[in-house]
Short mmCIF file of C-alpha atoms (C1' of nucleotides) in Angstrom, two decimals:
data_model
loop_
_atom_site.label_atom_id
_atom_site.label_comp_id
_atom_site.label_asym_id
_atom_site.label_seq_id
_atom_site.Cartn_x
_atom_site.Cartn_y
_atom_site.Cartn_z
CA MET A 1 36.55 -27.55 16.71
CA SER A 2 33.55 -24.39 16.66
CA LYS A 3 32.79 -23.43 13.00
CA SER A 4 33.98 -21.98 10.35
CA TYR A 5 33.84 -18.67 9.31
CA GLY A 6 34.27 -18.78 5.64
CA GLN A 7 36.90 -16.34 4.65
CA TYR A 8 39.76 -16.47 2.47
CA CYS A 9 41.49 -14.55 5.15
CA GLY A 10 45.35 -15.51 7.46
CA LEU A 11 43.91 -14.53 10.37
CA ALA A 12 39.73 -16.12 9.80
CA ARG A 13 41.41 -19.30 9.80
CA ALA A 14 44.32 -18.67 12.24
CA LEU A 15 41.65 -17.88 14.58
CA GLU A 16 39.48 -20.73 14.00
CA ILE A 17 42.13 -22.96 15.38
CA VAL A 18 43.58 -20.83 17.99
CA GLY A 19 40.55 -18.92 18.38
CA ASP A 20 38.87 -21.24 20.35
CA ARG A 21 38.41 -21.16 24.55
CA TRP A 22 41.46 -22.30 26.29
CA ASN A 23 43.05 -23.48 22.52
CA LEU A 24 45.76 -21.04 23.31
CA LEU A 25 46.78 -20.85 27.34
CA ILE A 26 46.60 -24.50 26.30
CA VAL A 27 49.47 -23.42 24.14
CA ARG A 28 50.98 -20.96 26.30
CA GLU A 29 51.11 -23.86 29.20
CA LEU A 30 53.45 -25.88 26.79
CA LEU A 31 55.71 -22.87 25.89
CA MET A 32 56.87 -23.58 29.33
CA GLY A 33 58.16 -27.96 27.78
CA PRO A 34 55.88 -30.89 27.20
CA ALA A 35 53.15 -31.49 29.89
CA ARG A 36 51.10 -33.92 31.02
CA TYR A 37 47.87 -34.23 31.33
CA ARG A 38 47.90 -34.05 34.65
CA GLU A 39 49.64 -31.06 34.32
CA LEU A 40 47.67 -28.88 32.07
CA ARG A 41 44.90 -29.45 34.38
CA ASP A 42 46.55 -28.08 37.00
CA GLY A 43 48.07 -25.16 35.12
CA LEU A 44 44.41 -24.02 34.19
CA PRO A 45 42.37 -23.49 36.63
CA GLY A 46 38.78 -23.94 35.19
CA VAL A 47 38.93 -25.91 32.49
CA ALA A 48 35.94 -28.92 32.02
CA THR A 49 37.70 -32.07 31.89
CA ASN A 50 35.78 -33.17 28.63
CA LEU A 51 36.57 -29.75 27.55
CA LEU A 52 40.86 -29.90 27.31
CA ALA A 53 40.64 -33.61 26.50
CA GLY A 54 38.87 -32.18 22.94
CA ARG A 55 40.88 -29.13 22.47
CA LEU A 56 43.74 -31.39 22.55
CA ARG A 57 42.54 -33.30 19.98
CA ASP A 58 41.12 -30.53 18.11
CA LEU A 59 45.06 -29.10 17.91
CA GLU A 60 46.73 -32.67 17.39
CA ALA A 61 45.10 -32.58 14.33
CA ALA A 62 45.30 -28.72 13.18
CA GLY A 63 48.83 -29.82 13.89
CA VAL A 64 49.97 -27.24 16.29
CA VAL A 65 50.16 -31.02 19.15
CA GLU A 66 51.35 -33.66 19.55
CA ARG A 67 51.27 -35.53 21.79
CA ARG A 68 53.52 -38.31 22.09
CA PRO A 69 55.39 -41.27 25.09
CA ALA A 70 56.27 -39.45 27.57
CA LEU A 71 59.74 -39.52 29.68
CA ASP A 72 59.39 -42.38 32.33
CA GLY A 73 57.46 -45.72 31.26
CA ASN A 74 54.99 -45.77 28.78
CA ALA A 75 52.45 -42.84 30.04
CA ILE A 76 52.19 -39.96 27.23
CA ALA A 77 53.61 -36.57 26.41
CA TYR A 78 52.06 -33.30 25.03
CA ALA A 79 54.01 -31.06 23.32
CA LEU A 80 54.39 -28.00 20.50
CA THR A 81 54.91 -29.22 16.89
CA ALA A 82 57.53 -26.88 15.43
CA TRP A 83 54.53 -24.30 13.85
CA GLY A 84 53.16 -24.41 17.01
CA ALA A 85 55.93 -23.56 18.69
CA GLU A 86 56.02 -20.33 16.34
CA LEU A 87 52.75 -19.48 18.21
CA LYS A 88 55.32 -18.37 21.20
CA ASP A 89 55.24 -14.67 18.52
CA PRO A 90 51.38 -13.72 19.11
CA ILE A 91 51.01 -15.08 22.03
CA GLU A 92 54.39 -12.86 23.31
CA SER A 93 51.96 -9.77 21.36
CA LEU A 94 49.32 -10.54 23.13
CA VAL A 95 50.79 -10.07 26.56
CA ARG A 96 52.81 -6.97 25.12
CA TRP A 97 49.07 -5.50 23.98
CA SER A 98 48.01 -6.27 27.77
CA THR A 99 49.65 -5.03 29.95
CA PRO A 100 47.57 -1.97 31.21
CA LEU A 101 44.94 -4.53 32.40
CA MET A 102 47.68 -6.11 34.62
CA VAL A 103 48.52 -2.87 36.45
CA PRO A 104 44.91 -3.27 38.76
CA GLY A 105 46.73 -6.61 39.75
CA PRO A 106 45.69 -9.27 40.38
CA GLY A 107 42.26 -9.45 42.17
CA GLY A 108 40.47 -12.70 42.68
CA ASP A 109 42.65 -13.84 40.20
CA VAL A 110 45.21 -16.88 40.98
CA PHE A 111 48.19 -16.31 40.27
CA ARG A 112 51.18 -18.69 39.08
CA PRO A 113 55.15 -17.92 39.28
CA GLU A 114 55.52 -20.21 35.88
CA TRP A 115 53.19 -17.73 34.06
CA LEU A 116 55.85 -15.26 34.11
CA GLY A 117 58.02 -17.13 32.57
CA VAL A 118 55.94 -16.70 28.97
CA ALA A 119 55.54 -12.81 29.98
CA LEU A 120 58.57 -11.28 31.12
CA PRO A 121 60.55 -12.50 28.44
CA ALA A 122 57.13 -11.38 25.93
CA LEU A 123 57.40 -8.05 28.20
CA LEU A 124 61.59 -7.63 27.31
CA SER A 125 61.95 -8.58 24.42
CA GLY A 126 60.18 -4.95 22.78
CA ARG A 127 62.48 -3.90 24.49
CA ALA A 128 64.01 -0.50 21.87
CA PRO A 129 66.96 -2.17 20.26
CA GLY A 130 70.36 -0.85 21.19
CA ASP A 131 69.34 -1.07 24.96
CA THR A 132 71.71 -2.59 27.24
CA SER A 133 70.44 -5.77 29.44
CA THR A 134 69.28 -5.60 32.39
CA THR A 135 68.75 -7.87 35.41
CA VAL A 136 65.18 -8.07 37.43
CA GLY A 137 64.25 -9.79 40.20
CA VAL A 138 60.23 -11.10 40.98
CA THR A 139 59.88 -11.27 44.51
CA VAL A 140 56.51 -13.95 45.20
CA ASP A 141 55.62 -14.96 48.24
CA GLY A 142 59.63 -13.67 49.61
CA ARG A 143 61.10 -16.05 47.03
CA THR A 144 63.01 -14.32 44.42
CA MET A 145 63.30 -15.32 40.42
CA GLN A 146 65.65 -13.47 38.55
CA LEU A 147 65.52 -12.37 35.05
CA ARG A 148 68.11 -11.51 31.91
CA ALA A 149 67.38 -9.20 29.22
CA THR A 150 70.81 -9.22 26.86
CA PRO A 151 70.41 -8.04 23.21
CA ASP A 152 70.86 -11.87 22.68
CA GLY A 153 67.54 -12.65 23.95
CA VAL A 154 66.51 -13.19 27.35
CA GLU A 155 67.04 -15.84 30.86
CA VAL A 156 64.45 -16.59 32.78
CA LEU A 157 66.16 -18.65 35.82
CA PRO A 158 63.61 -20.54 36.74
CA HIS A 159 62.27 -20.45 41.15
CA ASP A 160 63.53 -22.71 42.99
CA GLY A 161 61.15 -26.09 42.98
CA GLY A 162 58.53 -26.57 45.04
CA GLU A 163 54.77 -25.72 44.74
CA LEU A 164 54.50 -21.84 44.89
CA ASP A 165 51.09 -19.82 44.95
CA GLY A 166 51.47 -16.48 45.51
CA THR A 167 50.59 -12.94 44.26
CA ILE A 168 52.40 -10.48 42.31
CA GLY A 169 51.35 -6.07 42.76
CA ALA A 170 50.21 -4.33 40.75
CA GLU A 171 53.05 -2.30 40.89
CA ALA A 172 55.29 -4.70 40.18
CA MET A 173 54.03 -5.07 36.33
CA VAL A 174 54.58 -1.16 36.10
CA LEU A 175 58.26 -2.22 36.66
CA PHE A 176 58.34 -4.33 34.65
CA GLY A 177 55.73 -1.90 31.49
CA LEU A 178 59.04 0.96 33.14
CA ALA A 179 62.41 -2.06 32.09
CA ALA A 180 61.06 -3.21 28.35
CA GLY A 181 61.13 0.95 27.80
CA MET A 182 56.93 0.44 26.81
CA LEU A 183 56.31 3.77 29.56
CA ASP A 184 57.80 7.29 30.71
CA LEU A 185 58.19 7.50 34.68
CA ASP A 186 56.50 10.68 34.95
CA ASP A 187 53.74 9.55 33.01
CA VAL A 188 53.73 5.95 35.52
CA ARG A 189 54.74 8.08 38.60
CA SER A 190 51.79 9.31 39.88
CA ALA A 191 50.29 5.60 38.82
CA ILE A 192 52.91 4.20 41.75
CA GLU A 193 51.78 6.68 44.43
CA LEU A 194 48.92 6.35 44.44
CA ASP A 195 48.74 2.87 44.51
CA GLY A 196 46.87 1.77 41.86
CA ASP A 197 43.75 4.30 41.71
CA GLU A 198 42.00 3.19 39.09
CA GLU A 199 42.05 7.32 37.86
CA ALA A 200 45.48 7.59 37.39
CA VAL A 201 46.57 4.50 35.87
CA ARG A 202 43.77 4.69 33.30
CA ALA A 203 45.53 8.55 32.56
CA ALA A 204 49.43 6.97 32.96
CA PHE A 205 47.84 4.06 30.32
CA ARG A 206 46.56 6.37 28.36
CA LEU A 207 43.42 4.45 28.51
CA PRO A 208 39.79 6.06 28.11
CA ALA A 209 37.63 5.78 31.02
CA ARG A 210 34.90 2.63 31.30
CA PRO A 211 31.52 3.53 30.66
CA GLN A 212 29.15 2.22 32.88
CA MET B 1 31.07 -11.28 27.40
CA SER B 2 32.29 -14.98 28.05
CA LYS B 3 33.21 -16.40 31.43
CA SER B 4 36.68 -14.85 33.57
CA TYR B 5 39.45 -16.84 33.09
CA GLY B 6 40.28 -15.92 36.30
CA GLN B 7 43.98 -16.25 36.05
CA TYR B 8 45.99 -13.12 36.59
CA CYS B 9 48.18 -13.12 33.13
CA GLY B 10 48.14 -11.36 30.91
CA LEU B 11 47.25 -13.26 28.22
CA ALA B 12 44.04 -14.24 30.24
CA ARG B 13 43.72 -10.90 30.25
CA ALA B 14 43.40 -10.02 26.91
CA LEU B 15 41.85 -13.12 25.39
CA GLU B 16 38.83 -11.83 27.74
CA ILE B 17 39.01 -9.34 25.83
CA VAL B 18 39.26 -10.14 22.52
CA GLY B 19 39.44 -14.24 22.38
CA ASP B 20 35.40 -13.76 22.63
CA ARG B 21 33.98 -15.86 18.78
CA TRP B 22 34.00 -12.05 15.98
CA ASN B 23 36.36 -9.15 18.36
CA LEU B 24 39.90 -9.79 16.59
CA LEU B 25 37.93 -10.02 13.15
CA ILE B 26 35.90 -6.62 13.76
CA VAL B 27 40.10 -5.38 14.54
CA ARG B 28 40.83 -6.72 10.98
CA GLU B 29 37.69 -4.78 9.62
CA LEU B 30 38.67 -1.04 11.55
CA LEU B 31 42.57 -1.42 11.05
CA MET B 32 41.27 -0.76 7.61
CA GLY B 33 39.70 2.68 9.34
CA PRO B 34 36.52 3.81 10.96
CA ALA B 35 33.79 1.32 9.78
CA ARG B 36 29.95 2.02 10.27
CA TYR B 37 27.85 -0.90 11.41
CA ARG B 38 26.47 -1.84 7.84
CA GLU B 39 30.57 -1.86 6.79
CA LEU B 40 31.24 -3.63 9.35
CA ARG B 41 28.52 -5.69 7.91
CA ASP B 42 29.86 -6.47 5.47
CA GLY B 43 33.10 -7.33 6.13
CA LEU B 44 32.09 -9.98 8.62
CA PRO B 45 30.03 -12.22 6.58
CA GLY B 46 28.37 -14.44 8.68
CA VAL B 47 27.82 -12.23 12.39
CA ALA B 48 24.38 -12.62 13.08
CA THR B 49 23.61 -9.23 13.30
CA ASN B 50 23.01 -8.72 17.39
CA LEU B 51 26.19 -10.22 17.70
CA LEU B 52 27.91 -7.64 15.99
CA ALA B 53 25.81 -4.80 17.95
CA GLY B 54 26.78 -6.74 21.09
CA ARG B 55 30.64 -7.37 20.59
CA LEU B 56 30.72 -2.99 18.84
CA ARG B 57 29.53 -2.63 22.68
CA ASP B 58 31.70 -5.30 24.80
CA LEU B 59 34.96 -3.73 22.69
CA GLU B 60 33.56 -0.19 23.27
CA ALA B 61 33.56 -0.20 27.10
CA ALA B 62 36.72 -2.06 27.20
CA GLY B 63 37.92 0.68 25.99
CA VAL B 64 39.05 -1.19 22.22
CA VAL B 65 36.58 0.72 19.53
CA GLU B 66 35.07 3.83 20.22
CA ARG B 67 31.90 5.65 18.80
CA ARG B 68 31.49 8.71 17.11
CA PRO B 69 30.24 10.90 14.59
CA ALA B 70 30.12 10.07 11.29
CA LEU B 71 31.60 12.12 8.75
CA ASP B 72 27.79 12.53 6.57
CA GLY B 73 25.20 13.67 9.04
CA ASN B 74 24.00 12.54 12.43
CA ALA B 75 25.31 8.96 11.98
CA ILE B 76 27.76 6.81 13.49
CA ALA B 77 30.92 5.83 12.74
CA TYR B 78 32.81 2.71 14.73
CA ALA B 79 36.77 3.25 15.07
CA LEU B 80 38.92 1.55 17.18
CA THR B 81 41.31 3.70 20.21
CA ALA B 82 44.39 4.19 19.98
CA TRP B 83 44.60 1.27 22.59
CA GLY B 84 42.53 -0.85 20.39
CA ALA B 85 45.47 0.15 16.86
CA GLU B 86 48.07 -1.50 19.07
CA LEU B 87 46.03 -4.80 18.68
CA LYS B 88 47.52 -4.61 14.34
CA ASP B 89 50.73 -6.03 15.94
CA PRO B 90 48.90 -9.52 17.61
CA ILE B 91 46.79 -9.63 14.95
CA GLU B 92 49.96 -9.75 12.08
CA SER B 93 51.08 -12.09 14.18
CA LEU B 94 48.57 -14.47 13.79
CA VAL B 95 48.41 -13.57 9.74
CA ARG B 96 52.28 -15.03 9.80
CA TRP B 97 51.42 -17.64 11.65
CA SER B 98 48.36 -18.97 9.72
CA THR B 99 50.31 -19.03 6.12
CA PRO B 100 50.29 -22.60 5.54
CA LEU B 101 46.74 -22.16 5.88
CA MET B 102 46.77 -20.49 3.29
CA VAL B 103 48.39 -22.50 0.74
CA PRO B 104 45.51 -24.55 -0.04
CA GLY B 105 43.53 -22.44 -0.97
CA PRO B 106 40.10 -20.79 -0.66
CA GLY B 107 37.78 -23.24 -1.25
CA GLY B 108 34.62 -22.52 -1.25
CA ASP B 109 35.75 -19.22 1.26
CA VAL B 110 34.64 -15.59 0.05
CA PHE B 111 38.28 -12.80 -0.61
CA ARG B 112 37.80 -9.83 -0.19
CA PRO B 113 40.49 -8.13 -1.41
CA GLU B 114 40.13 -5.39 1.20
CA TRP B 115 41.74 -8.07 3.14
CA LEU B 116 45.52 -7.76 1.50
CA GLY B 117 45.65 -4.39 3.27
CA VAL B 118 45.89 -6.37 6.31
CA ALA B 119 47.47 -9.60 5.01
CA LEU B 120 50.87 -8.16 2.87
CA PRO B 121 51.94 -5.67 5.77
CA ALA B 122 52.15 -8.59 7.69
CA LEU B 123 54.14 -11.26 5.26
CA LEU B 124 56.06 -8.35 4.50
CA SER B 125 56.91 -6.94 6.99
CA GLY B 126 58.35 -10.17 9.19
CA ARG B 127 61.51 -10.34 6.46
CA ALA B 128 64.82 -10.47 7.42
CA PRO B 129 66.91 -6.98 8.59
CA GLY B 130 68.58 -5.50 5.75
CA ASP B 131 66.60 -5.99 3.26
CA THR B 132 66.17 -3.62 0.40
CA SER B 133 62.78 -2.21 -1.02
CA THR B 134 60.56 -4.45 -2.86
CA THR B 135 57.27 -4.17 -4.37
CA VAL B 136 54.96 -7.03 -5.34
CA GLY B 137 51.85 -6.49 -7.42
CA VAL B 138 49.04 -8.98 -6.70
CA THR B 139 46.13 -9.44 -9.69
CA VAL B 140 42.48 -10.30 -8.66
CA ASP B 141 40.24 -11.47 -11.10
CA GLY B 142 42.27 -9.12 -14.03
CA ARG B 143 42.88 -6.62 -11.48
CA THR B 144 46.00 -5.98 -9.46
CA MET B 145 47.04 -4.42 -6.21
CA GLN B 146 50.28 -2.98 -5.68
CA LEU B 147 52.16 -2.70 -2.53
CA ARG B 148 55.72 -1.38 -1.70
CA ALA B 149 57.34 -3.32 1.44
CA THR B 150 60.93 -0.36 2.06
CA PRO B 151 62.62 -0.82 5.60
CA ASP B 152 60.59 2.09 6.71
CA GLY B 153 57.42 -0.20 6.40
CA VAL B 154 55.15 -1.17 3.90
CA GLU B 155 52.39 1.03 1.67
CA VAL B 156 48.99 -0.22 0.32
CA LEU B 157 48.37 1.28 -2.45
CA PRO B 158 43.79 0.30 -2.72
CA HIS B 159 42.96 -1.20 -5.86
CA ASP B 160 40.94 1.60 -8.48
CA GLY B 161 37.59 1.97 -6.29
CA GLY B 162 34.66 -0.27 -7.77
CA GLU B 163 33.15 -3.72 -5.73
CA LEU B 164 35.54 -6.59 -5.65
CA ASP B 165 35.75 -9.82 -5.36
CA GLY B 166 37.64 -13.21 -6.54
CA THR B 167 39.72 -15.58 -5.44
CA ILE B 168 43.49 -15.66 -4.90
CA GLY B 169 45.42 -18.75 -6.04
CA ALA B 170 48.23 -20.94 -3.46
CA GLU B 171 50.58 -19.79 -5.98
CA ALA B 172 50.25 -16.08 -5.31
CA MET B 173 49.83 -17.29 -1.19
CA VAL B 174 53.41 -18.78 -1.60
CA LEU B 175 55.38 -15.83 -3.69
CA PHE B 176 53.99 -14.21 -0.65
CA GLY B 177 55.80 -16.15 1.40
CA LEU B 178 58.36 -16.33 -0.50
CA ALA B 179 58.98 -12.07 -0.91
CA ALA B 180 59.23 -11.91 2.52
CA GLY B 181 61.53 -14.37 3.48
CA MET B 182 59.16 -17.42 5.29
CA LEU B 183 60.15 -19.85 3.09
CA ASP B 184 62.92 -21.76 1.05
CA LEU B 185 62.47 -21.17 -3.05
CA ASP B 186 64.14 -25.14 -3.61
CA ASP B 187 61.46 -26.56 -0.35
CA VAL B 188 58.57 -24.87 -2.51
CA ARG B 189 59.26 -25.44 -5.75
CA SER B 190 57.41 -28.48 -5.57
CA ALA B 191 54.58 -27.68 -3.53
CA ILE B 192 53.74 -24.87 -6.51
CA GLU B 193 54.75 -27.63 -8.67
CA LEU B 194 52.22 -30.03 -7.99
CA ASP B 195 49.49 -27.13 -7.57
CA GLY B 196 48.40 -27.96 -4.61
CA ASP B 197 48.53 -31.31 -3.30
CA GLU B 198 48.05 -31.32 0.01
CA GLU B 199 50.90 -33.99 0.20
CA ALA B 200 54.21 -32.02 -1.54
CA VAL B 201 52.88 -28.29 0.28
CA ARG B 202 52.32 -30.04 3.90
CA ALA B 203 56.27 -31.22 3.02
CA ALA B 204 57.05 -28.16 1.79
CA PHE B 205 55.82 -26.56 5.30
CA ARG B 206 56.81 -28.51 7.59
CA LEU B 207 53.80 -29.38 8.02
CA PRO B 208 52.90 -33.15 10.19
CA ALA B 209 50.68 -34.76 7.60
CA ARG B 210 47.16 -34.36 9.63
CA PRO B 211 46.05 -37.70 11.06
CA GLN B 212 42.65 -39.22 10.06
"C1'" DC C 1 17.71 3.06 4.53
"C1'" DC C 2 21.10 2.77 9.72
"C1'" DG C 3 21.57 0.71 13.38
"C1'" DC C 4 19.75 -1.94 16.67
"C1'" DA C 5 16.25 -5.50 19.97
"C1'" DT C 6 13.40 -9.38 20.55
"C1'" DC C 7 12.37 -14.72 19.61
"C1'" DC C 8 13.79 -18.47 18.36
"C1'" DT C 9 16.72 -23.36 18.10
"C1'" DC C 10 20.38 -25.26 18.31
"C1'" DA C 11 25.70 -25.96 18.61
"C1'" DT C 12 29.63 -25.11 22.56
"C1'" DG C 13 30.81 -24.43 27.21
"C1'" DG C 14 30.90 -25.90 32.26
"C1'" DA C 15 30.70 -28.77 36.64
"C1'" DT C 16 30.01 -33.59 37.55
"C1'" DA C 17 30.17 -37.95 37.67
"C1'" DC C 18 32.52 -42.16 36.17
"C1'" DT C 19 35.56 -45.67 33.44
"C1'" DG C 20 39.35 -48.60 31.40
"C1'" DC D 1 45.75 -41.87 35.23
"C1'" DA D 2 43.65 -39.95 31.75
"C1'" DG D 3 40.48 -38.97 30.10
"C1'" DT D 4 34.43 -40.09 28.65
"C1'" DA D 5 29.37 -39.82 29.38
"C1'" DT D 6 26.24 -36.53 30.91
"C1'" DC D 7 23.86 -32.96 32.45
"C1'" DC D 8 21.97 -28.31 32.13
"C1'" DA D 9 23.41 -23.41 31.78
"C1'" DT D 10 24.92 -20.61 27.70
"C1'" DG D 11 26.12 -18.28 23.70
"C1'" DA D 12 26.39 -18.21 18.53
"C1'" DG D 13 23.28 -18.20 14.59
"C1'" DG D 14 19.19 -16.78 11.53
"C1'" DA D 15 14.21 -14.37 10.58
"C1'" DT D 16 11.95 -10.45 11.87
"C1'" DG D 17 10.86 -6.27 13.63
"C1'" DC D 18 10.80 -1.74 15.31
"C1'" DG D 19 12.59 3.81 16.04
"C1'" DG D 20 14.95 7.88 14.00
#
DNA sequence: CCGCATCCTCATGGATACTG
DNA sequence: CAGTATCCATGAGGATGCGG
């Protein structure tokens, strides 16, 4: 683990556990269910194997992750402890905060549809109370994933198996923002029409222009 | 800024902006109001001056922080943009998650009463809806800070000025947990009686024992 | 003083090879 | 498959300097 901040502050102590690089992304993967080492590697493109092993050890020592026998045979599966699963809240909160960063689209970044299982509930659970239930379909490479948000919660219907590497457009993310009640239709219409023009998107989301 | 994760995922993109060391702590400081460079240094014990300057530049370029003329003369003040201020949610969420880490007490860590202005609203806003308003007094080194939580929000009455460096005990944090409805009295009573015994605290918070 | 920039040392991250 | 070992690049931490 990296050096302590030396502050008696909840945020600082939380960051000493989950603030290191990759740590929250590991938790994101485990929020979708227990996983083997290899599955984690695949869900975390770019992570060095020694780093992943080290982080899993840190998180286990901190009480966030536990290793237990996998279903099949004597292999090992990693899973969140009860306390670790409570990181769902901070993670969803960060996802909600990040929507302006998603508008420009994926660019060269990889996209995994499973991540929608974390992102979409986060966006739709931010809706104002009293809204009726909503169903949203997300199409990726011709396949559709369905998601239903009711006052009781959000249900994600997993895609129909198989490997699925695709891209999702900025318009889709704007749509999610609208569905979540985070954006106003009038504010955002010009951004959609201009299809990714950074100025318009920035204005719609009331983001200041980036200098340089 | 550190290397991109290269993932089209809200969490990953958020962490590319606020995931670097010190960044969320800088935002924490600015959540209490605009601040000068020197004030930030003082509120972030241990930060290297070149790092702080670099992080402020990163956060400004990302649209989280803006620099503007200070009230007096031609000095510079740092403040959160509207978007940056929305990090209050993720931060409060992390503070709520961190309560088990606060129970063992400050140890050798520094404590600044101003941080309570972020931590206490976070803990008390986690209360179940329908609770009536609550008033909590926090005594630090003989001085008392008052805080009132109503259904409309949480109001913090600042301490009466002057430099104030003190410590706050584990019992106080447990009390906050009770007031926030996050802990059950019966579960936690033994932890208080044993006054910091790690086993009991761990049991009360249902934390797994840390190996090694 | 305040607001940084430079320089240096050492810890951490990243990529690849290797092993039980 | 599930990691460990190794090596290099990068970033953090600390002291100091410098212009306004």
